[in-house]
Amino acid sequence: MLLQTLLVQSELLLRILVACICGCVIGYERKNRNKVAGIRTHAIVALGSALIMIVSKYGFRDIPDFDASRIASQIVSGVGFLGAGIIFVRNNSISGLTTAAGIWTTSGIGMAIGAGMYYIGIVTAILIILVQIIMHQEFFKNKEHYYETVFFTLKDGFDGFEQIREKFREHNIEVASIEMKQRKHTEVAVEVLLILPADCDKVKLMDLIGSSSGVVSTKC
């Protein structure tokens, strides 16, 4: 009886180990892209999910009519809070969404392996890595516009912004919002939120603004 119990639990420990390895591989890909959640985070999420799945499935066999899905179902919502901590907004641009989705899916891989579905869990882990790598290729790069906040000072007062606005139109740059404050003499401090096309980077934007007459200083 003891030997049989050890063999069963050894097989369950193997599931946790395999889930941990899958999490490490997914985390390695994220770490190489300098994401906030790397190897340790993904490994812990995967093996933790596998452990909870095993406890949910096998830990209550001595209780009649137990519901094995009750504990396992909490993994999905619980990991959602973990993913929410990775997502943040800067300059009206969302970052960390892909990593958060990857952690959530990694928990599903851990659950699958914890339930004994080795093949499904391992193949899903490989698919996640392939999706992450392939979608980062130049062909699949996002061509959507993005937001950028720029600060600069004009010496020509409020009228000096019209020249810059015209340059924005020529380069397909839209002004989402603008705030101007009067400084000493005729200088005006400008804070503008811009919607930039994908081919316009910060260097090009700053050169564009800096080349306009009347601009004293600029910064992003």
PDB file of C-alpha atoms in Angstrom:
ATOM      1  CA  MET A   1       0.000   0.000   0.000  1.00  0.00           C
ATOM      2  CA  LEU A   2       2.801   2.416   0.947  1.00  0.00           C
ATOM      3  CA  LEU A   3       4.738   1.584  -2.216  1.00  0.00           C
ATOM      4  CA  GLN A   4       1.660   2.128  -4.347  1.00  0.00           C
ATOM      5  CA  THR A   5       1.035   5.494  -2.671  1.00  0.00           C
ATOM      6  CA  LEU A   6       4.639   6.558  -3.295  1.00  0.00           C
ATOM      7  CA  LEU A   7       4.390   5.554  -6.950  1.00  0.00           C
ATOM      8  CA  VAL A   8       1.166   7.515  -7.412  1.00  0.00           C
ATOM      9  CA  GLN A   9       2.567  10.622  -5.727  1.00  0.00           C
ATOM     10  CA  SER A  10       5.808  10.312  -7.682  1.00  0.00           C
ATOM     11  CA  GLU A  11       3.801  10.450 -10.892  1.00  0.00           C
ATOM     12  CA  LEU A  12       1.984  13.529  -9.564  1.00  0.00           C
ATOM     13  CA  LEU A  13       5.316  15.156  -8.703  1.00  0.00           C
ATOM     14  CA  LEU A  14       6.422  14.446 -12.262  1.00  0.00           C
ATOM     15  CA  ARG A  15       3.449  16.474 -13.476  1.00  0.00           C
ATOM     16  CA  ILE A  16       4.519  19.415 -11.324  1.00  0.00           C
ATOM     17  CA  LEU A  17       8.078  19.113 -12.648  1.00  0.00           C
ATOM     18  CA  VAL A  18       6.935  19.035 -16.285  1.00  0.00           C
ATOM     19  CA  ALA A  19       4.664  22.047 -15.674  1.00  0.00           C
ATOM     20  CA  CYS A  20       7.594  23.902 -14.089  1.00  0.00           C
ATOM     21  CA  ILE A  21       9.814  23.157 -17.101  1.00  0.00           C
ATOM     22  CA  CYS A  22       7.145  24.436 -19.491  1.00  0.00           C
ATOM     23  CA  GLY A  23       6.827  27.601 -17.425  1.00  0.00           C
ATOM     24  CA  CYS A  24      10.613  28.093 -17.474  1.00  0.00           C
ATOM     25  CA  VAL A  25      10.730  27.786 -21.266  1.00  0.00           C
ATOM     26  CA  ILE A  26       7.906  30.319 -21.739  1.00  0.00           C
ATOM     27  CA  GLY A  27       9.481  32.660 -19.167  1.00  0.00           C
ATOM     28  CA  TYR A  28      12.859  32.401 -20.900  1.00  0.00           C
ATOM     29  CA  GLU A  29      11.352  33.785 -24.100  1.00  0.00           C
ATOM     30  CA  ARG A  30       9.735  36.654 -22.168  1.00  0.00           C
ATOM     31  CA  LYS A  31      12.946  37.395 -20.247  1.00  0.00           C
ATOM     32  CA  ASN A  32      14.907  37.671 -23.487  1.00  0.00           C
ATOM     33  CA  ARG A  33      12.536  40.466 -24.501  1.00  0.00           C
ATOM     34  CA  ASN A  34      13.151  42.289 -21.193  1.00  0.00           C
ATOM     35  CA  LYS A  35       9.606  41.784 -19.924  1.00  0.00           C
ATOM     36  CA  VAL A  36       8.744  42.282 -16.268  1.00  0.00           C
ATOM     37  CA  ALA A  37       7.594  38.674 -15.819  1.00  0.00           C
ATOM     38  CA  GLY A  38      10.398  36.249 -16.640  1.00  0.00           C
ATOM     39  CA  ILE A  39      11.511  32.704 -15.893  1.00  0.00           C
ATOM     40  CA  ARG A  40      10.755  32.597 -12.176  1.00  0.00           C
ATOM     41  CA  THR A  41       7.287  34.124 -12.480  1.00  0.00           C
ATOM     42  CA  HIS A  42       6.154  31.795 -15.273  1.00  0.00           C
ATOM     43  CA  ALA A  43       7.716  28.743 -13.610  1.00  0.00           C
ATOM     44  CA  ILE A  44       6.002  29.451 -10.281  1.00  0.00           C
ATOM     45  CA  VAL A  45       2.646  30.124 -11.963  1.00  0.00           C
ATOM     46  CA  ALA A  46       2.870  26.867 -13.943  1.00  0.00           C
ATOM     47  CA  LEU A  47       3.925  24.598 -11.082  1.00  0.00           C
ATOM     48  CA  GLY A  48       1.538  26.317  -8.658  1.00  0.00           C
ATOM     49  CA  SER A  49      -1.346  25.774 -11.046  1.00  0.00           C
ATOM     50  CA  ALA A  50      -0.339  22.138 -11.498  1.00  0.00           C
ATOM     51  CA  LEU A  51      -0.171  21.657  -7.732  1.00  0.00           C
ATOM     52  CA  ILE A  52      -3.592  23.222  -7.142  1.00  0.00           C
ATOM     53  CA  MET A  53      -5.060  21.170  -9.974  1.00  0.00           C
ATOM     54  CA  ILE A  54      -3.673  17.969  -8.451  1.00  0.00           C
ATOM     55  CA  VAL A  55      -5.020  18.878  -5.002  1.00  0.00           C
ATOM     56  CA  SER A  56      -8.378  19.743  -6.531  1.00  0.00           C
ATOM     57  CA  LYS A  57      -8.552  16.491  -8.497  1.00  0.00           C
ATOM     58  CA  TYR A  58      -7.032  13.982  -6.082  1.00  0.00           C
ATOM     59  CA  GLY A  59      -6.979  15.622  -2.632  1.00  0.00           C
ATOM     60  CA  PHE A  60     -10.632  15.009  -1.765  1.00  0.00           C
ATOM     61  CA  ARG A  61     -11.198  11.429  -2.886  1.00  0.00           C
ATOM     62  CA  ASP A  62     -12.149  10.465   0.657  1.00  0.00           C
ATOM     63  CA  ILE A  63     -15.112  12.851   0.529  1.00  0.00           C
ATOM     64  CA  PRO A  64     -18.191  11.519  -1.268  1.00  0.00           C
ATOM     65  CA  ASP A  65     -19.705  13.615  -4.048  1.00  0.00           C
ATOM     66  CA  PHE A  66     -16.900  16.191  -3.969  1.00  0.00           C
ATOM     67  CA  ASP A  67     -16.662  18.747  -6.782  1.00  0.00           C
ATOM     68  CA  ALA A  68     -13.145  18.651  -8.249  1.00  0.00           C
ATOM     69  CA  SER A  69     -13.709  21.800 -10.273  1.00  0.00           C
ATOM     70  CA  ARG A  70     -14.339  24.135  -7.331  1.00  0.00           C
ATOM     71  CA  ILE A  71     -10.688  24.689  -6.375  1.00  0.00           C
ATOM     72  CA  ALA A  72      -9.338  24.479  -9.924  1.00  0.00           C
ATOM     73  CA  SER A  73     -11.780  27.117 -11.142  1.00  0.00           C
ATOM     74  CA  GLN A  74     -10.295  29.629  -8.711  1.00  0.00           C
ATOM     75  CA  ILE A  75      -6.921  29.427 -10.478  1.00  0.00           C
ATOM     76  CA  VAL A  76      -8.302  31.223 -13.519  1.00  0.00           C
ATOM     77  CA  SER A  77      -9.663  34.167 -11.525  1.00  0.00           C
ATOM     78  CA  GLY A  78      -6.708  34.206  -9.115  1.00  0.00           C
ATOM     79  CA  VAL A  79      -4.093  34.426 -11.860  1.00  0.00           C
ATOM     80  CA  GLY A  80      -6.154  37.228 -13.402  1.00  0.00           C
ATOM     81  CA  PHE A  81      -5.206  39.465 -10.468  1.00  0.00           C
ATOM     82  CA  LEU A  82      -1.541  38.577 -10.977  1.00  0.00           C
ATOM     83  CA  GLY A  83      -1.773  39.539 -14.634  1.00  0.00           C
ATOM     84  CA  ALA A  84      -3.458  42.825 -13.760  1.00  0.00           C
ATOM     85  CA  GLY A  85      -0.358  43.834 -11.817  1.00  0.00           C
ATOM     86  CA  ILE A  86       1.753  43.528 -14.958  1.00  0.00           C
ATOM     87  CA  ILE A  87      -0.448  45.723 -17.164  1.00  0.00           C
ATOM     88  CA  PHE A  88       0.207  49.454 -16.952  1.00  0.00           C
ATOM     89  CA  VAL A  89      -0.655  52.537 -19.005  1.00  0.00           C
ATOM     90  CA  ARG A  90       1.893  55.140 -20.053  1.00  0.00           C
ATOM     91  CA  ASN A  91       1.200  58.004 -22.431  1.00  0.00           C
ATOM     92  CA  ASN A  92      -2.199  56.454 -23.203  1.00  0.00           C
ATOM     93  CA  SER A  93      -0.404  53.318 -24.419  1.00  0.00           C
ATOM     94  CA  ILE A  94      -1.020  49.939 -22.774  1.00  0.00           C
ATOM     95  CA  SER A  95       2.008  47.781 -21.909  1.00  0.00           C
ATOM     96  CA  GLY A  96       2.273  44.295 -20.458  1.00  0.00           C
ATOM     97  CA  LEU A  97      -0.954  42.959 -21.930  1.00  0.00           C
ATOM     98  CA  THR A  98       0.743  40.164 -23.885  1.00  0.00           C
ATOM     99  CA  THR A  99       2.818  39.086 -20.884  1.00  0.00           C
ATOM    100  CA  ALA A 100      -0.282  39.067 -18.673  1.00  0.00           C
ATOM    101  CA  ALA A 101      -2.115  36.919 -21.223  1.00  0.00           C
ATOM    102  CA  GLY A 102       0.911  34.616 -21.352  1.00  0.00           C
ATOM    103  CA  ILE A 103       0.884  34.168 -17.568  1.00  0.00           C
ATOM    104  CA  TRP A 104      -2.834  33.416 -17.628  1.00  0.00           C
ATOM    105  CA  THR A 105      -2.307  30.799 -20.356  1.00  0.00           C
ATOM    106  CA  THR A 106       0.716  29.398 -18.520  1.00  0.00           C
ATOM    107  CA  SER A 107      -1.557  28.724 -15.570  1.00  0.00           C
ATOM    108  CA  GLY A 108      -3.819  26.790 -17.945  1.00  0.00           C
ATOM    109  CA  ILE A 109      -0.828  24.734 -19.078  1.00  0.00           C
ATOM    110  CA  GLY A 110      -0.037  23.936 -15.458  1.00  0.00           C
ATOM    111  CA  MET A 111      -3.641  22.905 -14.882  1.00  0.00           C
ATOM    112  CA  ALA A 112      -3.616  20.656 -17.951  1.00  0.00           C
ATOM    113  CA  ILE A 113      -0.410  18.909 -16.922  1.00  0.00           C
ATOM    114  CA  GLY A 114      -1.627  18.687 -13.333  1.00  0.00           C
ATOM    115  CA  ALA A 115      -4.704  16.880 -14.642  1.00  0.00           C
ATOM    116  CA  GLY A 116      -2.461  14.399 -16.471  1.00  0.00           C
ATOM    117  CA  MET A 117      -2.844  15.871 -19.963  1.00  0.00           C
ATOM    118  CA  TYR A 118       0.884  15.967 -20.701  1.00  0.00           C
ATOM    119  CA  TYR A 119       0.549  16.083 -24.471  1.00  0.00           C
ATOM    120  CA  ILE A 120      -1.938  18.965 -24.510  1.00  0.00           C
ATOM    121  CA  GLY A 121       0.040  20.971 -21.946  1.00  0.00           C
ATOM    122  CA  ILE A 122       3.437  20.565 -23.637  1.00  0.00           C
ATOM    123  CA  VAL A 123       2.120  21.262 -27.146  1.00  0.00           C
ATOM    124  CA  THR A 124       0.293  24.362 -25.869  1.00  0.00           C
ATOM    125  CA  ALA A 125       3.518  25.620 -24.285  1.00  0.00           C
ATOM    126  CA  ILE A 126       5.322  25.163 -27.614  1.00  0.00           C
ATOM    127  CA  LEU A 127       2.503  26.986 -29.416  1.00  0.00           C
ATOM    128  CA  ILE A 128       2.743  29.957 -27.037  1.00  0.00           C
ATOM    129  CA  ILE A 129       6.482  30.262 -27.660  1.00  0.00           C
ATOM    130  CA  LEU A 130       6.011  30.006 -31.426  1.00  0.00           C
ATOM    131  CA  VAL A 131       3.291  32.671 -31.374  1.00  0.00           C
ATOM    132  CA  GLN A 132       5.483  35.006 -29.315  1.00  0.00           C
ATOM    133  CA  ILE A 133       8.486  34.544 -31.607  1.00  0.00           C
ATOM    134  CA  ILE A 134       6.651  34.646 -34.940  1.00  0.00           C
ATOM    135  CA  MET A 135       4.473  37.633 -34.055  1.00  0.00           C
ATOM    136  CA  HIS A 136       7.568  39.636 -33.099  1.00  0.00           C
ATOM    137  CA  GLN A 137       8.906  39.352 -36.639  1.00  0.00           C
ATOM    138  CA  GLU A 138       8.940  42.543 -38.684  1.00  0.00           C
ATOM    139  CA  PHE A 139       6.225  41.275 -41.017  1.00  0.00           C
ATOM    140  CA  PHE A 140       3.748  41.020 -38.138  1.00  0.00           C
ATOM    141  CA  LYS A 141       4.710  44.242 -36.395  1.00  0.00           C
ATOM    142  CA  ASN A 142       1.816  46.431 -35.364  1.00  0.00           C
ATOM    143  CA  LYS A 143       1.320  49.255 -37.855  1.00  0.00           C
ATOM    144  CA  GLU A 144      -1.200  51.141 -35.751  1.00  0.00           C
ATOM    145  CA  HIS A 145      -0.744  54.713 -34.584  1.00  0.00           C
ATOM    146  CA  TYR A 146       0.537  55.340 -31.071  1.00  0.00           C
ATOM    147  CA  TYR A 147       0.454  58.198 -28.567  1.00  0.00           C
ATOM    148  CA  GLU A 148       3.306  60.409 -27.397  1.00  0.00           C
ATOM    149  CA  THR A 149       3.351  63.412 -25.067  1.00  0.00           C
ATOM    150  CA  VAL A 150       5.791  66.181 -25.978  1.00  0.00           C
ATOM    151  CA  PHE A 151       6.828  69.300 -24.076  1.00  0.00           C
ATOM    152  CA  PHE A 152       8.417  72.323 -25.724  1.00  0.00           C
ATOM    153  CA  THR A 153       8.758  76.076 -25.287  1.00  0.00           C
ATOM    154  CA  LEU A 154       7.899  78.679 -27.926  1.00  0.00           C
ATOM    155  CA  LYS A 155       9.399  82.147 -27.906  1.00  0.00           C
ATOM    156  CA  ASP A 156       6.887  83.512 -30.410  1.00  0.00           C
ATOM    157  CA  GLY A 157       3.885  83.140 -28.153  1.00  0.00           C
ATOM    158  CA  PHE A 158       0.658  81.333 -28.984  1.00  0.00           C
ATOM    159  CA  ASP A 159       0.859  82.160 -32.700  1.00  0.00           C
ATOM    160  CA  GLY A 160       4.121  80.233 -33.077  1.00  0.00           C
ATOM    161  CA  PHE A 161       2.336  76.904 -32.658  1.00  0.00           C
ATOM    162  CA  GLU A 162       0.549  77.203 -36.002  1.00  0.00           C
ATOM    163  CA  GLN A 163       3.777  76.583 -37.915  1.00  0.00           C
ATOM    164  CA  ILE A 164       4.397  73.403 -35.923  1.00  0.00           C
ATOM    165  CA  ARG A 165       0.795  72.280 -36.359  1.00  0.00           C
ATOM    166  CA  GLU A 166       1.196  72.604 -40.126  1.00  0.00           C
ATOM    167  CA  LYS A 167       4.279  70.376 -40.009  1.00  0.00           C
ATOM    168  CA  PHE A 168       2.298  67.827 -38.015  1.00  0.00           C
ATOM    169  CA  ARG A 169      -0.344  67.731 -40.752  1.00  0.00           C
ATOM    170  CA  GLU A 170       2.309  67.212 -43.444  1.00  0.00           C
ATOM    171  CA  HIS A 171       3.662  64.167 -41.564  1.00  0.00           C
ATOM    172  CA  ASN A 172       0.241  62.697 -40.714  1.00  0.00           C
ATOM    173  CA  ILE A 173       0.584  63.543 -37.025  1.00  0.00           C
ATOM    174  CA  GLU A 174      -2.649  64.376 -35.201  1.00  0.00           C
ATOM    175  CA  VAL A 175      -2.954  66.602 -32.135  1.00  0.00           C
ATOM    176  CA  ALA A 176      -5.111  64.824 -29.547  1.00  0.00           C
ATOM    177  CA  SER A 177      -4.888  67.520 -26.885  1.00  0.00           C
ATOM    178  CA  ILE A 178      -2.864  70.638 -26.164  1.00  0.00           C
ATOM    179  CA  GLU A 179      -2.164  72.775 -23.106  1.00  0.00           C
ATOM    180  CA  MET A 180      -0.340  76.114 -23.241  1.00  0.00           C
ATOM    181  CA  LYS A 181       0.917  78.205 -20.332  1.00  0.00           C
ATOM    182  CA  GLN A 182       2.307  81.732 -20.538  1.00  0.00           C
ATOM    183  CA  ARG A 183       5.853  82.126 -19.224  1.00  0.00           C
ATOM    184  CA  LYS A 184       8.114  85.164 -19.009  1.00  0.00           C
ATOM    185  CA  HIS A 185       7.759  87.786 -21.728  1.00  0.00           C
ATOM    186  CA  THR A 186       6.343  86.124 -24.855  1.00  0.00           C
ATOM    187  CA  GLU A 187       7.473  82.546 -24.150  1.00  0.00           C
ATOM    188  CA  VAL A 188       4.800  79.858 -23.952  1.00  0.00           C
ATOM    189  CA  ALA A 189       5.200  76.358 -22.455  1.00  0.00           C
ATOM    190  CA  VAL A 190       3.380  73.778 -24.561  1.00  0.00           C
ATOM    191  CA  GLU A 191       2.299  70.271 -23.562  1.00  0.00           C
ATOM    192  CA  VAL A 192       0.785  68.374 -26.479  1.00  0.00           C
ATOM    193  CA  LEU A 193      -0.498  64.809 -26.792  1.00  0.00           C
ATOM    194  CA  LEU A 194       0.130  63.524 -30.316  1.00  0.00           C
ATOM    195  CA  ILE A 195      -1.152  60.557 -32.295  1.00  0.00           C
ATOM    196  CA  LEU A 196       1.831  59.377 -34.307  1.00  0.00           C
ATOM    197  CA  PRO A 197       1.980  57.050 -37.322  1.00  0.00           C
ATOM    198  CA  ALA A 198       3.949  53.836 -36.852  1.00  0.00           C
ATOM    199  CA  ASP A 199       6.884  55.061 -38.961  1.00  0.00           C
ATOM    200  CA  CYS A 200       7.437  58.194 -36.838  1.00  0.00           C
ATOM    201  CA  ASP A 201       9.790  57.546 -33.915  1.00  0.00           C
ATOM    202  CA  LYS A 202      10.788  59.917 -31.094  1.00  0.00           C
ATOM    203  CA  VAL A 203      13.996  61.052 -32.801  1.00  0.00           C
ATOM    204  CA  LYS A 204      12.139  62.016 -35.966  1.00  0.00           C
ATOM    205  CA  LEU A 205       9.453  63.773 -33.935  1.00  0.00           C
ATOM    206  CA  MET A 206      11.929  65.815 -31.889  1.00  0.00           C
ATOM    207  CA  ASP A 207      13.872  66.783 -35.027  1.00  0.00           C
ATOM    208  CA  LEU A 208      10.618  67.893 -36.628  1.00  0.00           C
ATOM    209  CA  ILE A 209       9.676  70.114 -33.692  1.00  0.00           C
ATOM    210  CA  GLY A 210      13.207  71.372 -33.121  1.00  0.00           C
ATOM    211  CA  SER A 211      13.571  72.473 -36.746  1.00  0.00           C
ATOM    212  CA  SER A 212      10.640  74.855 -36.377  1.00  0.00           C
ATOM    213  CA  SER A 213      11.481  78.512 -35.840  1.00  0.00           C
ATOM    214  CA  GLY A 214      10.532  79.843 -32.449  1.00  0.00           C
ATOM    215  CA  VAL A 215      11.122  76.611 -30.525  1.00  0.00           C
ATOM    216  CA  VAL A 216      13.397  77.208 -27.543  1.00  0.00           C
ATOM    217  CA  SER A 217      13.556  73.726 -26.010  1.00  0.00           C
ATOM    218  CA  THR A 218      11.920  70.302 -26.408  1.00  0.00           C
ATOM    219  CA  LYS A 219      11.546  67.076 -24.459  1.00  0.00           C
ATOM    220  CA  CYS A 220       9.413  63.903 -24.470  1.00  0.00           C
TER     221      CYS A 220
END
